[in-house]
mmCIF file of C-alpha atoms in Angstrom:
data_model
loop_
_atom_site.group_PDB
_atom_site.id
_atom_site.type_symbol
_atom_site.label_atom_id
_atom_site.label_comp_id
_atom_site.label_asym_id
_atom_site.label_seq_id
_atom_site.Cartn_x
_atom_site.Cartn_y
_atom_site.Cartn_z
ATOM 1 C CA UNK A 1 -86.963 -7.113 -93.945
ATOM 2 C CA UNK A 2 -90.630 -7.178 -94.093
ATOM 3 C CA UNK A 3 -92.467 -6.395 -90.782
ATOM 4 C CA UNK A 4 -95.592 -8.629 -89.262
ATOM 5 C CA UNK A 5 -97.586 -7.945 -86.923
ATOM 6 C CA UNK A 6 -96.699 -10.497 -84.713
ATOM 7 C CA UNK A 7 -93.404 -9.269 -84.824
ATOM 8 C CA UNK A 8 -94.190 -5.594 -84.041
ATOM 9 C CA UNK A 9 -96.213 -6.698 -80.994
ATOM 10 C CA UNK A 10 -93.011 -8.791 -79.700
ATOM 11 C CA UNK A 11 -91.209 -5.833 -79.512
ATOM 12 C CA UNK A 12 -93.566 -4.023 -77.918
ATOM 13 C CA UNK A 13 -94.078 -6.052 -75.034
ATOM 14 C CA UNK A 14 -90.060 -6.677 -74.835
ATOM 15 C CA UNK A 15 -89.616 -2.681 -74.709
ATOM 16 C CA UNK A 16 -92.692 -2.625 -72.025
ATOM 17 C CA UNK A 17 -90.395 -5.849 -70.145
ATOM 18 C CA UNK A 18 -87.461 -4.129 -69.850
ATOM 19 C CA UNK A 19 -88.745 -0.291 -68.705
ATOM 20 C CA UNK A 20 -90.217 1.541 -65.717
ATOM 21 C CA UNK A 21 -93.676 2.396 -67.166
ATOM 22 C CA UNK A 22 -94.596 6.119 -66.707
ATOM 23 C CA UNK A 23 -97.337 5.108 -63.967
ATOM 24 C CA UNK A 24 -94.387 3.766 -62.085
ATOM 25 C CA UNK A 25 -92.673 7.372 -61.587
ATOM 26 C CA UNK A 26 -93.722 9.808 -59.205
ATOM 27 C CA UNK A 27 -92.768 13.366 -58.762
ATOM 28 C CA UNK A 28 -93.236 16.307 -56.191
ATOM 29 C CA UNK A 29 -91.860 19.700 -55.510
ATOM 30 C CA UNK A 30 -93.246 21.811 -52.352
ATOM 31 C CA UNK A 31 -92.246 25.843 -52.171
ATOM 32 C CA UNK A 32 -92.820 28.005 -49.655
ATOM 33 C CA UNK A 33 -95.397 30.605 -50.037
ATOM 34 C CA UNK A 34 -93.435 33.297 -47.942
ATOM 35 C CA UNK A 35 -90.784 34.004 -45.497
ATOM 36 C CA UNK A 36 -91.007 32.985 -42.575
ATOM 37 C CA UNK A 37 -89.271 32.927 -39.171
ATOM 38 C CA UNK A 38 -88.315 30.089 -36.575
ATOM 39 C CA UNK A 39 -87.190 29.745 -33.210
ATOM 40 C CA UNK A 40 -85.656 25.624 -32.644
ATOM 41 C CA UNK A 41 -87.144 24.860 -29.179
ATOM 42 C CA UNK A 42 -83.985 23.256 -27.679
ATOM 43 C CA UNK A 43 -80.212 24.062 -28.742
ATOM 44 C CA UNK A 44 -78.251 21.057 -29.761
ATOM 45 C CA UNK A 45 -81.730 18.673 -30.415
ATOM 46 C CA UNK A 46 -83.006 18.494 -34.426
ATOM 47 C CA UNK A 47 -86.192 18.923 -34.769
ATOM 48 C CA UNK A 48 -88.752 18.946 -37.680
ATOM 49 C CA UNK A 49 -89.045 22.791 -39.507
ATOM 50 C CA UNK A 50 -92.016 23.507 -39.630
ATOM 51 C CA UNK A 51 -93.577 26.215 -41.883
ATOM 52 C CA UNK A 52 -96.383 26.621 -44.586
ATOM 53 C CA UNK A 53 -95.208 25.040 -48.164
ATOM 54 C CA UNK A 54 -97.397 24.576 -51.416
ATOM 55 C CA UNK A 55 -96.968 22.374 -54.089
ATOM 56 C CA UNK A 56 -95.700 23.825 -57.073
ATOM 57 C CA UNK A 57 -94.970 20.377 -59.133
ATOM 58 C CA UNK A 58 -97.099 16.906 -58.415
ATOM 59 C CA UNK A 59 -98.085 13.743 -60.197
ATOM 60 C CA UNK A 60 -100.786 11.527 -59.618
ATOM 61 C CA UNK A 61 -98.612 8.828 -59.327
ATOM 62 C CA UNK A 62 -96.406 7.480 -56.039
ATOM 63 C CA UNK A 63 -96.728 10.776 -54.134
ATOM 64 C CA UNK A 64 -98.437 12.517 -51.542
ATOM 65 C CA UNK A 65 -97.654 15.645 -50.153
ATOM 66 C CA UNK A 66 -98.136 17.908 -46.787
ATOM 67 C CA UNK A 67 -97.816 21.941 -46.252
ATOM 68 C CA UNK A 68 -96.069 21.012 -43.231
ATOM 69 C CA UNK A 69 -93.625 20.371 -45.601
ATOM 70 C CA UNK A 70 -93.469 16.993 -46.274
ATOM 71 C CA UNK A 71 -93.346 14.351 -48.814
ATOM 72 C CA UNK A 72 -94.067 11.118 -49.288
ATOM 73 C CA UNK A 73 -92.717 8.124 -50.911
ATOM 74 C CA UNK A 74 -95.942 5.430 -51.917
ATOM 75 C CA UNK A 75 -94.557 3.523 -55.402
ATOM 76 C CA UNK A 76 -92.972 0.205 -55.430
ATOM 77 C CA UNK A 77 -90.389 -0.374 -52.761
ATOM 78 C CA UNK A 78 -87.521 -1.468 -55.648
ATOM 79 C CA UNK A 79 -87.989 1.935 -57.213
ATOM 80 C CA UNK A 80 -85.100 4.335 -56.436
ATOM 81 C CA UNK A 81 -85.530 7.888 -55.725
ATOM 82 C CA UNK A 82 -84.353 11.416 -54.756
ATOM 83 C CA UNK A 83 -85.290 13.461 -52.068
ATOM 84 C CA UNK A 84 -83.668 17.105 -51.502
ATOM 85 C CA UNK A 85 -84.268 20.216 -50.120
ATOM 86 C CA UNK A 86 -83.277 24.028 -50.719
ATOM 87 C CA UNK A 87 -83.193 26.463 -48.290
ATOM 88 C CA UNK A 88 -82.452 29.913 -48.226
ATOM 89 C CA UNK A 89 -82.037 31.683 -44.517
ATOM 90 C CA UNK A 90 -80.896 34.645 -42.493
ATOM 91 C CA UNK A 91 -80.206 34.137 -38.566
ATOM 92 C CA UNK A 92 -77.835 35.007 -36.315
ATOM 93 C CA UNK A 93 -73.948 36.331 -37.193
ATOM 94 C CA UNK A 94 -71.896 33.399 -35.567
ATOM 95 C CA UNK A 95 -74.595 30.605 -35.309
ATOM 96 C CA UNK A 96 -74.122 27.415 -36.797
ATOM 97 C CA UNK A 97 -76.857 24.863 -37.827
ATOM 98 C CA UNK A 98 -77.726 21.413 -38.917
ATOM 99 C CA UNK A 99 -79.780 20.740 -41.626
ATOM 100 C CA UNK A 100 -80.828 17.238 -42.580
ATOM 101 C CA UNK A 101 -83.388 15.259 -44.289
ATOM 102 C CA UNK A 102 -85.785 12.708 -42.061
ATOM 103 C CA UNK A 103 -87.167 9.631 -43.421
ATOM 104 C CA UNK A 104 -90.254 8.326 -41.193
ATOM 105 C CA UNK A 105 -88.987 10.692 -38.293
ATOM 106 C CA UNK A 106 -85.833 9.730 -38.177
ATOM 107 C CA UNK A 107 -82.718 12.053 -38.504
ATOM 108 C CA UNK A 108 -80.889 10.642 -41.498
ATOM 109 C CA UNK A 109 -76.751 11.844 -40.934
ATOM 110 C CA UNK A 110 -75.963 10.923 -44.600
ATOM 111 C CA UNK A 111 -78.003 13.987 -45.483
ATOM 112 C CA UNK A 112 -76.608 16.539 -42.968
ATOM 113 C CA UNK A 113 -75.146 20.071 -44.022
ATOM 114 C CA UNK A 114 -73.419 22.445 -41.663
ATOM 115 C CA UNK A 115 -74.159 25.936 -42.527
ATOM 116 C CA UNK A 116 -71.851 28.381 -40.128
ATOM 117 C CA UNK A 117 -73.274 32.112 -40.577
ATOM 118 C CA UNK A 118 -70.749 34.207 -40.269
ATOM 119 C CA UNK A 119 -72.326 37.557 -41.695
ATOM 120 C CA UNK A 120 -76.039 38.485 -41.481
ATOM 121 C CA UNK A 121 -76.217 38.074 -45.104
ATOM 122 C CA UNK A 122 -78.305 35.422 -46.583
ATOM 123 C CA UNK A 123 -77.192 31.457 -46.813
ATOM 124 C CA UNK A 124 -78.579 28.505 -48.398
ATOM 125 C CA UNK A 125 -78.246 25.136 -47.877
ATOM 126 C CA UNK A 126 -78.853 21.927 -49.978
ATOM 127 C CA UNK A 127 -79.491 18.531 -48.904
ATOM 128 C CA UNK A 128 -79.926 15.411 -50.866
ATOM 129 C CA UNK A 129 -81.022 11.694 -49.966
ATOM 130 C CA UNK A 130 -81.244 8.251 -52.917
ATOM 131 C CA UNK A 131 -83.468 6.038 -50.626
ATOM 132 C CA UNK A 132 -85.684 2.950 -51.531
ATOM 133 C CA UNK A 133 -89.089 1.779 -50.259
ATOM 134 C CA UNK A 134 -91.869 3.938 -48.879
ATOM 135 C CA UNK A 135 -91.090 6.518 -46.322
ATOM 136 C CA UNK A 136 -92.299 9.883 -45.295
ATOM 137 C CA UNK A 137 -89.355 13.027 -45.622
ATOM 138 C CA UNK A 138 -89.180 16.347 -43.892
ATOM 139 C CA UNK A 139 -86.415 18.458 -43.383
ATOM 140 C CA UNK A 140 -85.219 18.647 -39.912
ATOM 141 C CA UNK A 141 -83.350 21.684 -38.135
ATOM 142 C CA UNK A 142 -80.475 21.312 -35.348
ATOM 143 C CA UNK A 143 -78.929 24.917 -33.585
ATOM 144 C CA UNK A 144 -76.023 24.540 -31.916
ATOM 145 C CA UNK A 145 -74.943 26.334 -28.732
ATOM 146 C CA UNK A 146 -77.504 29.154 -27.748
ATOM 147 C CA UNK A 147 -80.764 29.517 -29.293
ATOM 148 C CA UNK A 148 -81.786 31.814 -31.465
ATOM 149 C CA UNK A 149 -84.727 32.413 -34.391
ATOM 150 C CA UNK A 150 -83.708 32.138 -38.046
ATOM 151 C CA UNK A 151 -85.416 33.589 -40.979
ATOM 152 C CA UNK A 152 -86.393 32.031 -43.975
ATOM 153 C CA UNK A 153 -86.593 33.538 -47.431
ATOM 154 C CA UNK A 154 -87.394 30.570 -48.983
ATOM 155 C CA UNK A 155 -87.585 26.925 -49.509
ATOM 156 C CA UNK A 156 -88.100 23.817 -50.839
ATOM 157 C CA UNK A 157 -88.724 20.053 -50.722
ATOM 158 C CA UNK A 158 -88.927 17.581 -53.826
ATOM 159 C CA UNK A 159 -89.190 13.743 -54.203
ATOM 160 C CA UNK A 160 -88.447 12.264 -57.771
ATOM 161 C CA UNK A 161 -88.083 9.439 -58.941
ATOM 162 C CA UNK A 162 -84.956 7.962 -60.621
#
């Protein structure tokens, strides 16, 4: 079959038709720097953890990120993507917590993970959201019963593209 021009410049542009060009993705993974400790300010009441994160992975493209930690969503609304979150933490022997993921603020229940400690060991905890459209994520902490601080070893917060 001989090749022409032409024809190698039609399928081009019908590859570039039917793909989500590189500039379209967007990636960004936040780690915290050290441990550190926090004390939720009401029992039963999520609320945003807050603590010093860096990022570790970031394009150029689609993303913005915060050390408070947050990240942000800014590519094309049809463009699907991942948020989750890894945390590692020592509290309390007999305290159980709430973890979720927050999208613009709001508390999103699809994401929440119940982590019961029941030895003063470490724990982790992962969360996960697939969301659409631009939105801003943080992780979000809920004690329940008494309050009490919980320690930290590490964490962290990505957004990527799927």
């Amino acid at each position: 079959f001989p090749v022409t021009i032409m024809g190698v410049g039609t399928l081009f542009e019908n590859l570039s038709d039917s793909s989500v060009l590189l500039k379209e993705r967007g990636c960004v993974s936040l780690s915290t720097s050290s441990a550190h400790s926090f004390t939720p300010a009401a029992s039963d009441t999520p609320e945003k953890l807050t603590y010093a994160m860096s990022a570790v992975v970031s394009t150029t493209y689609n993303v913005a990120d915060e050390s408070s930690p947050r990240v942000d969503w800014t590519g094309a609304n049809s463009l699907p993507y991942r948020v989750s979150a890894l945390l590692n933490f020592s509290g309390t022997n007999g305290r159980e917590y709430y973890f979720y993921i927050a999208r613009n603020g709001v508390v999103d229940d699809t994401s929440k993970v119940s982590v019961h400690l029941h030895s003063s060991n470490p724990h982790s905890a992962y969360l996960e959201l697939y969301a659409e459209g631009a939105g801003e994520y943080e992780i979000w902490i809920e004690q329940k019963g008494s309050i009490n601080q919980i320690d930290f070893i590490n964490g962290q917060l990505s957004l990527m593209s799927v």
